[in-house]
Coordinates of C-alpha atoms in Angstrom, one line a residue:
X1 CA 0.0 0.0 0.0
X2 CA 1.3 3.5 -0.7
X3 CA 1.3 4.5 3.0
X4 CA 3.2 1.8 3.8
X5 CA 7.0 2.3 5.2
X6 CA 9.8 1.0 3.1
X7 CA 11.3 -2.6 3.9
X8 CA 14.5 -0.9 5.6
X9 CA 17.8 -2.9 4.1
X10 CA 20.3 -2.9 6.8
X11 CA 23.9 -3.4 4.7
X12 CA 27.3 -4.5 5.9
X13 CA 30.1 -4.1 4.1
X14 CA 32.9 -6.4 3.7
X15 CA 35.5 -4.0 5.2
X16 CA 34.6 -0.3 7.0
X17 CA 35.8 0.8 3.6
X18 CA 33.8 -0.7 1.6
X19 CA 30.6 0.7 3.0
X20 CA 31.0 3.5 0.0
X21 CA 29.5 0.5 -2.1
X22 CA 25.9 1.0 -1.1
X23 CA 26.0 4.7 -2.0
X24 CA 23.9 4.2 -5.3
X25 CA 21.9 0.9 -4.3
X26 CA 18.9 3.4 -3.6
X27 CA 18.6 4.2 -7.5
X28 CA 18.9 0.2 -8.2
X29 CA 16.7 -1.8 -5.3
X30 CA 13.3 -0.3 -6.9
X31 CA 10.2 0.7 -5.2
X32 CA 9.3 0.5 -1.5
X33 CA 12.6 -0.4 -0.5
X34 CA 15.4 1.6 2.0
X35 CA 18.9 0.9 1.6
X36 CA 20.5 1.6 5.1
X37 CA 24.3 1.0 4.9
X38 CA 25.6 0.4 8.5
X39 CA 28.4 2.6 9.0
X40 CA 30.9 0.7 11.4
X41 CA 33.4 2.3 13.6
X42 CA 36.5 3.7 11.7
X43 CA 34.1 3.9 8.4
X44 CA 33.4 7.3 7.0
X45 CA 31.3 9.5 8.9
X46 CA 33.2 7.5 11.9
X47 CA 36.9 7.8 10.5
X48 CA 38.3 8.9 13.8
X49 CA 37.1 6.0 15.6
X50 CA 38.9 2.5 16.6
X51 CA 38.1 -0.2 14.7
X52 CA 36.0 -3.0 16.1
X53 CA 38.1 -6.3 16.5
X54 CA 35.9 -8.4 18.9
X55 CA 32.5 -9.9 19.1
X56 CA 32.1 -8.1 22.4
X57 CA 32.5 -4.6 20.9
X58 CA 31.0 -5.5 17.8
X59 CA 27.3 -6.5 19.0
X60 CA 28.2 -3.0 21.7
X61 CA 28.3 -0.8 18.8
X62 CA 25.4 -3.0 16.6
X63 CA 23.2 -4.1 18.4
X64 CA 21.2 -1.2 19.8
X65 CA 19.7 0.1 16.8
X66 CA 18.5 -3.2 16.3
X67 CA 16.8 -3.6 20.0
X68 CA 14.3 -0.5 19.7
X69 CA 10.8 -1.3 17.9
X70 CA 11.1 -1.4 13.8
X71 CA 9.0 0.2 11.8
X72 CA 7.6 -2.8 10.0
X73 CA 9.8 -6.1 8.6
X74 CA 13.6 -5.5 8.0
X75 CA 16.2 -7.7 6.1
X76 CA 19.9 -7.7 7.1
X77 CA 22.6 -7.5 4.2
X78 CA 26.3 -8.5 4.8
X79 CA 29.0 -8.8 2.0
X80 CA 32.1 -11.1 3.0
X81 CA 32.8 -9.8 6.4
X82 CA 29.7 -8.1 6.5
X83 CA 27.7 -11.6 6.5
X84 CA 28.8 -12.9 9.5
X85 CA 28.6 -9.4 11.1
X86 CA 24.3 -9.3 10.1
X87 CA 24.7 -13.6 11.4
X88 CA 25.7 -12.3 14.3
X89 CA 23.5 -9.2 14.8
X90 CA 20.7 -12.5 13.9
X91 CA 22.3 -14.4 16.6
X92 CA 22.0 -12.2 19.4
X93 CA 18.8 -10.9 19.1
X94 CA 17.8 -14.8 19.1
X95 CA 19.4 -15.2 22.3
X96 CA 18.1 -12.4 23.4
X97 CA 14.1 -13.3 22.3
X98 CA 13.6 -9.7 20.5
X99 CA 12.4 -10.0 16.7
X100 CA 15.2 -10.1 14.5
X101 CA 14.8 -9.7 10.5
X102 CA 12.6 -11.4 8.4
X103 CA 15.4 -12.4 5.8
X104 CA 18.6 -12.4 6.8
X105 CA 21.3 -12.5 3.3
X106 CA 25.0 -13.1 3.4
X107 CA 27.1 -12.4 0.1
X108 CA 30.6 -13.8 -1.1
X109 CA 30.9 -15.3 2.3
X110 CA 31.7 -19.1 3.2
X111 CA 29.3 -20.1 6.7
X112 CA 31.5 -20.0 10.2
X113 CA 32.7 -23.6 10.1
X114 CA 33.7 -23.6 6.7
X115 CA 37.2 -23.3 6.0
X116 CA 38.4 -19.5 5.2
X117 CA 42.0 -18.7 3.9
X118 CA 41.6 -15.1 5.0
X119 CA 40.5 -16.0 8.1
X120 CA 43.6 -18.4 9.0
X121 CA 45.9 -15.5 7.4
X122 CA 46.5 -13.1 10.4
X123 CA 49.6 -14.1 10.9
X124 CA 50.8 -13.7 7.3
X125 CA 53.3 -11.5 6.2
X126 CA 52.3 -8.6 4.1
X127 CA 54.0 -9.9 0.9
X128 CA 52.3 -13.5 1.6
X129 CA 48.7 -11.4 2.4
X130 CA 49.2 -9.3 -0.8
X131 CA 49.7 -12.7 -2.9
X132 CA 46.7 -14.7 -1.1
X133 CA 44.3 -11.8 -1.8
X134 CA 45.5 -11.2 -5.5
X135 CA 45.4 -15.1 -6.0
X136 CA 41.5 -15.3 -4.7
X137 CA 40.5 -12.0 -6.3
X138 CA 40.2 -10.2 -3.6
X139 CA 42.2 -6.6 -4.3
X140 CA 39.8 -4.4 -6.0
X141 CA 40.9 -4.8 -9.9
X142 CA 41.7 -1.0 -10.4
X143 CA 43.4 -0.9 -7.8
X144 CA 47.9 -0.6 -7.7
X145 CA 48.5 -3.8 -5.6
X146 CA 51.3 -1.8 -3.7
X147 CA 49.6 1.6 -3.0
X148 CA 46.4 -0.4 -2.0
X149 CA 48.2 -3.0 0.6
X150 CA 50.2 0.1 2.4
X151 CA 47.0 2.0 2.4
X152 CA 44.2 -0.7 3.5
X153 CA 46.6 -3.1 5.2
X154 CA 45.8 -1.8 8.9
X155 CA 41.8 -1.9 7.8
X156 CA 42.5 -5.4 6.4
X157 CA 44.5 -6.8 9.7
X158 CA 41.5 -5.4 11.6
X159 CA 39.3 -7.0 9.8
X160 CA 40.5 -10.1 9.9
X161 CA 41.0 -10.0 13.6
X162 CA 36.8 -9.3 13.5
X163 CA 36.1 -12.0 11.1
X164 CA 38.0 -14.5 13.7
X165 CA 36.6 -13.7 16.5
X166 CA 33.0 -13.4 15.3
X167 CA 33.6 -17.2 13.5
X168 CA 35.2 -18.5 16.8
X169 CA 31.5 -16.8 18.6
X170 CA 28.9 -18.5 15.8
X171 CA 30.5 -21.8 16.6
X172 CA 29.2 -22.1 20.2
X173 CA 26.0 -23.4 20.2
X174 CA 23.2 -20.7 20.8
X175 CA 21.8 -21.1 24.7
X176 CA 18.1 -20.3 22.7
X177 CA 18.6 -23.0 20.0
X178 CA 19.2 -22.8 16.4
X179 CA 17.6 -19.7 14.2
X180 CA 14.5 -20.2 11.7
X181 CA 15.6 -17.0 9.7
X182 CA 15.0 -17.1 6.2
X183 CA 18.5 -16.9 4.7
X184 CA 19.4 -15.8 1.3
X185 CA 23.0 -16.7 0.0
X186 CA 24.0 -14.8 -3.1
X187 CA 27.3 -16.1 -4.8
X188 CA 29.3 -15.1 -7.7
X189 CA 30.4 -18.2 -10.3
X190 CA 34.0 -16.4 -10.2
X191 CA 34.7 -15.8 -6.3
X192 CA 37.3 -18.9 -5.2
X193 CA 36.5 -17.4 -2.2
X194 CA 32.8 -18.5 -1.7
X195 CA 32.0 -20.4 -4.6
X196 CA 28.1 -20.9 -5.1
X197 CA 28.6 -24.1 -3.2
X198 CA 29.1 -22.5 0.1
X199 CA 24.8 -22.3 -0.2
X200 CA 24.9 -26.2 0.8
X201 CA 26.8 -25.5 4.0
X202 CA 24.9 -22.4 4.9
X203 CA 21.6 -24.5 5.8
X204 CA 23.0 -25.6 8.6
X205 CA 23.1 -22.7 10.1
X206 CA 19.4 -22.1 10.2
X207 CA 16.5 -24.2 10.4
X208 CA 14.1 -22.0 8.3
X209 CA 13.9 -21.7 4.7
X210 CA 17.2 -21.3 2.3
X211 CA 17.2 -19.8 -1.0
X212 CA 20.6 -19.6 -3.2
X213 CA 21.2 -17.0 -6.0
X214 CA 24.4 -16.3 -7.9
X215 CA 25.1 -13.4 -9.6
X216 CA 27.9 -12.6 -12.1
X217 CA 31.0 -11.1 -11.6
X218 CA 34.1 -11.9 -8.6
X219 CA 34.1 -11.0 -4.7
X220 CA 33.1 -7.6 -5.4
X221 CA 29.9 -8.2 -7.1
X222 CA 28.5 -5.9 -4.1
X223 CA 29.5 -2.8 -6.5
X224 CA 27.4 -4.2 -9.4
X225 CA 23.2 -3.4 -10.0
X226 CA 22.2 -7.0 -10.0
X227 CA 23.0 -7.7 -6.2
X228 CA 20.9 -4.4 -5.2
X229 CA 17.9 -5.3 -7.8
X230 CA 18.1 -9.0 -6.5
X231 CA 17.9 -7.6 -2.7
X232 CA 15.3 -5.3 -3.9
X233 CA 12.9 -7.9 -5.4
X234 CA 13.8 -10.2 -1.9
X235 CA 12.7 -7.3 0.3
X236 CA 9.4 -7.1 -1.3
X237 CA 8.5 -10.6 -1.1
X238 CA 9.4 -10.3 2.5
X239 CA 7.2 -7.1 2.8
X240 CA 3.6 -9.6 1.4
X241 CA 4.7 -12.4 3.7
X242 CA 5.9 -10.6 7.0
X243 CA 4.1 -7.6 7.8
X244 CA 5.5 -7.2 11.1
X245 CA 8.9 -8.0 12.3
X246 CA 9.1 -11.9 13.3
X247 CA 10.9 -13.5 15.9
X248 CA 14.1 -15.0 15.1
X249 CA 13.8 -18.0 16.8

């Protein structure tokens, strides 16, 4: 209906960088449908702030805006680290019994258990980091290998050191039981990183319905107009099945 409020689509980026990657979405999700990119600490408008490393300080920043009453259904968005940041915004409102969002989707992201290179490579030198990422398509392709690793390389080390400890969090079982979110995993045919068959793994990680799209392009399909209309068309399913927020468990 025309007074209805947009499906709000809560987006998190695979790096507090890459949160620039959702400026446009609003011109390319279509009708009745508000991109919301979640700007983390040390992400621009919030430059001067540390970076979040742990799952502690994570969900402390997070979680909050999450906790007050929504103004009708929301979906969560995460791309590569950004998935299992919105899994584990998901996860804690389960535990905590508040309504969560009635689709959570994950992009270019394998599930926690799976095995993940990046993940493991914390300890790596930054010559062996540089030639992992380039290897799994993971520098942006304009980008000058050299300028980009001095520039990013203390945003990437963060990041990492998040992606860790969130996977190390999602492995404990949840006190409340598993979730019966609706997930939506959306893969790229060229990311090595999370090939389309990461969708497989991803069910066991909720016991509700699991769909599994896959889009062209490499990791960074996020900057390309299919992901936002596929989201888009999602959000509006989600708006004639769920009128009001649903629990997540």
């Amino acid at each position: 209906m025309p007074d209805e409020q947009p499906v709000r689509l809560h987006c998190f980026a695979h790096s507090a960088e890459g949160v620039l990657a959702f400026d446009d979405w609003a011109a390319h999700v279509g009708p009745g449908v508000e991109p919301v990119p979640v700007h983390l600490p040390g992400s621009q408008p919030r430059r001067t702030e540390p970076r979040v490393t742990t799952h502690e300080a994570l969900l402390a920043d997070v979680l909050p805006r999450f906790t007050e009453p929504q103004p009708g259904p929301y979906v969560l968005y995460g791309h590569g680290l950004g998935a299992m940041v919105a899994l584990t915004v998901t996860r804690a409102l389960h535990e905590a019994g508040l309504p969560g969002p009635a689709l959570l989707a994950v992009g270019a992201c394998s599930p926690p258990h799976a095995p993940a290179e990046l993940t493991d490579a914390r300890s790596a030198t930054d010559a062996e980091l540089l030639h992992l990422l380039s290897g799994k398509g993971a520098v942006p392709p304009t980008s000058d290998e050299g300028i980009w690793l001095r520039t990013m390389l203390p945003v990437l080390r963060a990041d990492l050191e998040l992606a860790q400890d969130l996977d190390e969090a999602a492995r404990k079982p949840s006190p409340a039981g598993p979730l019966t979110t609706p997930v939506l995993v959306v893969a790229s045919q060229d990311n090595p990183l999370a090939p389309p068959s990461t969708a497989d793994v991803w069910r066991q990680w909720t016991g509700g319905p699991i769909w599994q799209r896959t889009v062209p392009g490499h990791h960074f399909f996020v900057r390309g107009r299919q992901l936002p209309r596929l989201l888009g068309r999602a959000c509006r399913v989600t708006r004639r099945l769920v009128r009001e927020p649903s629990p997540v468990g």
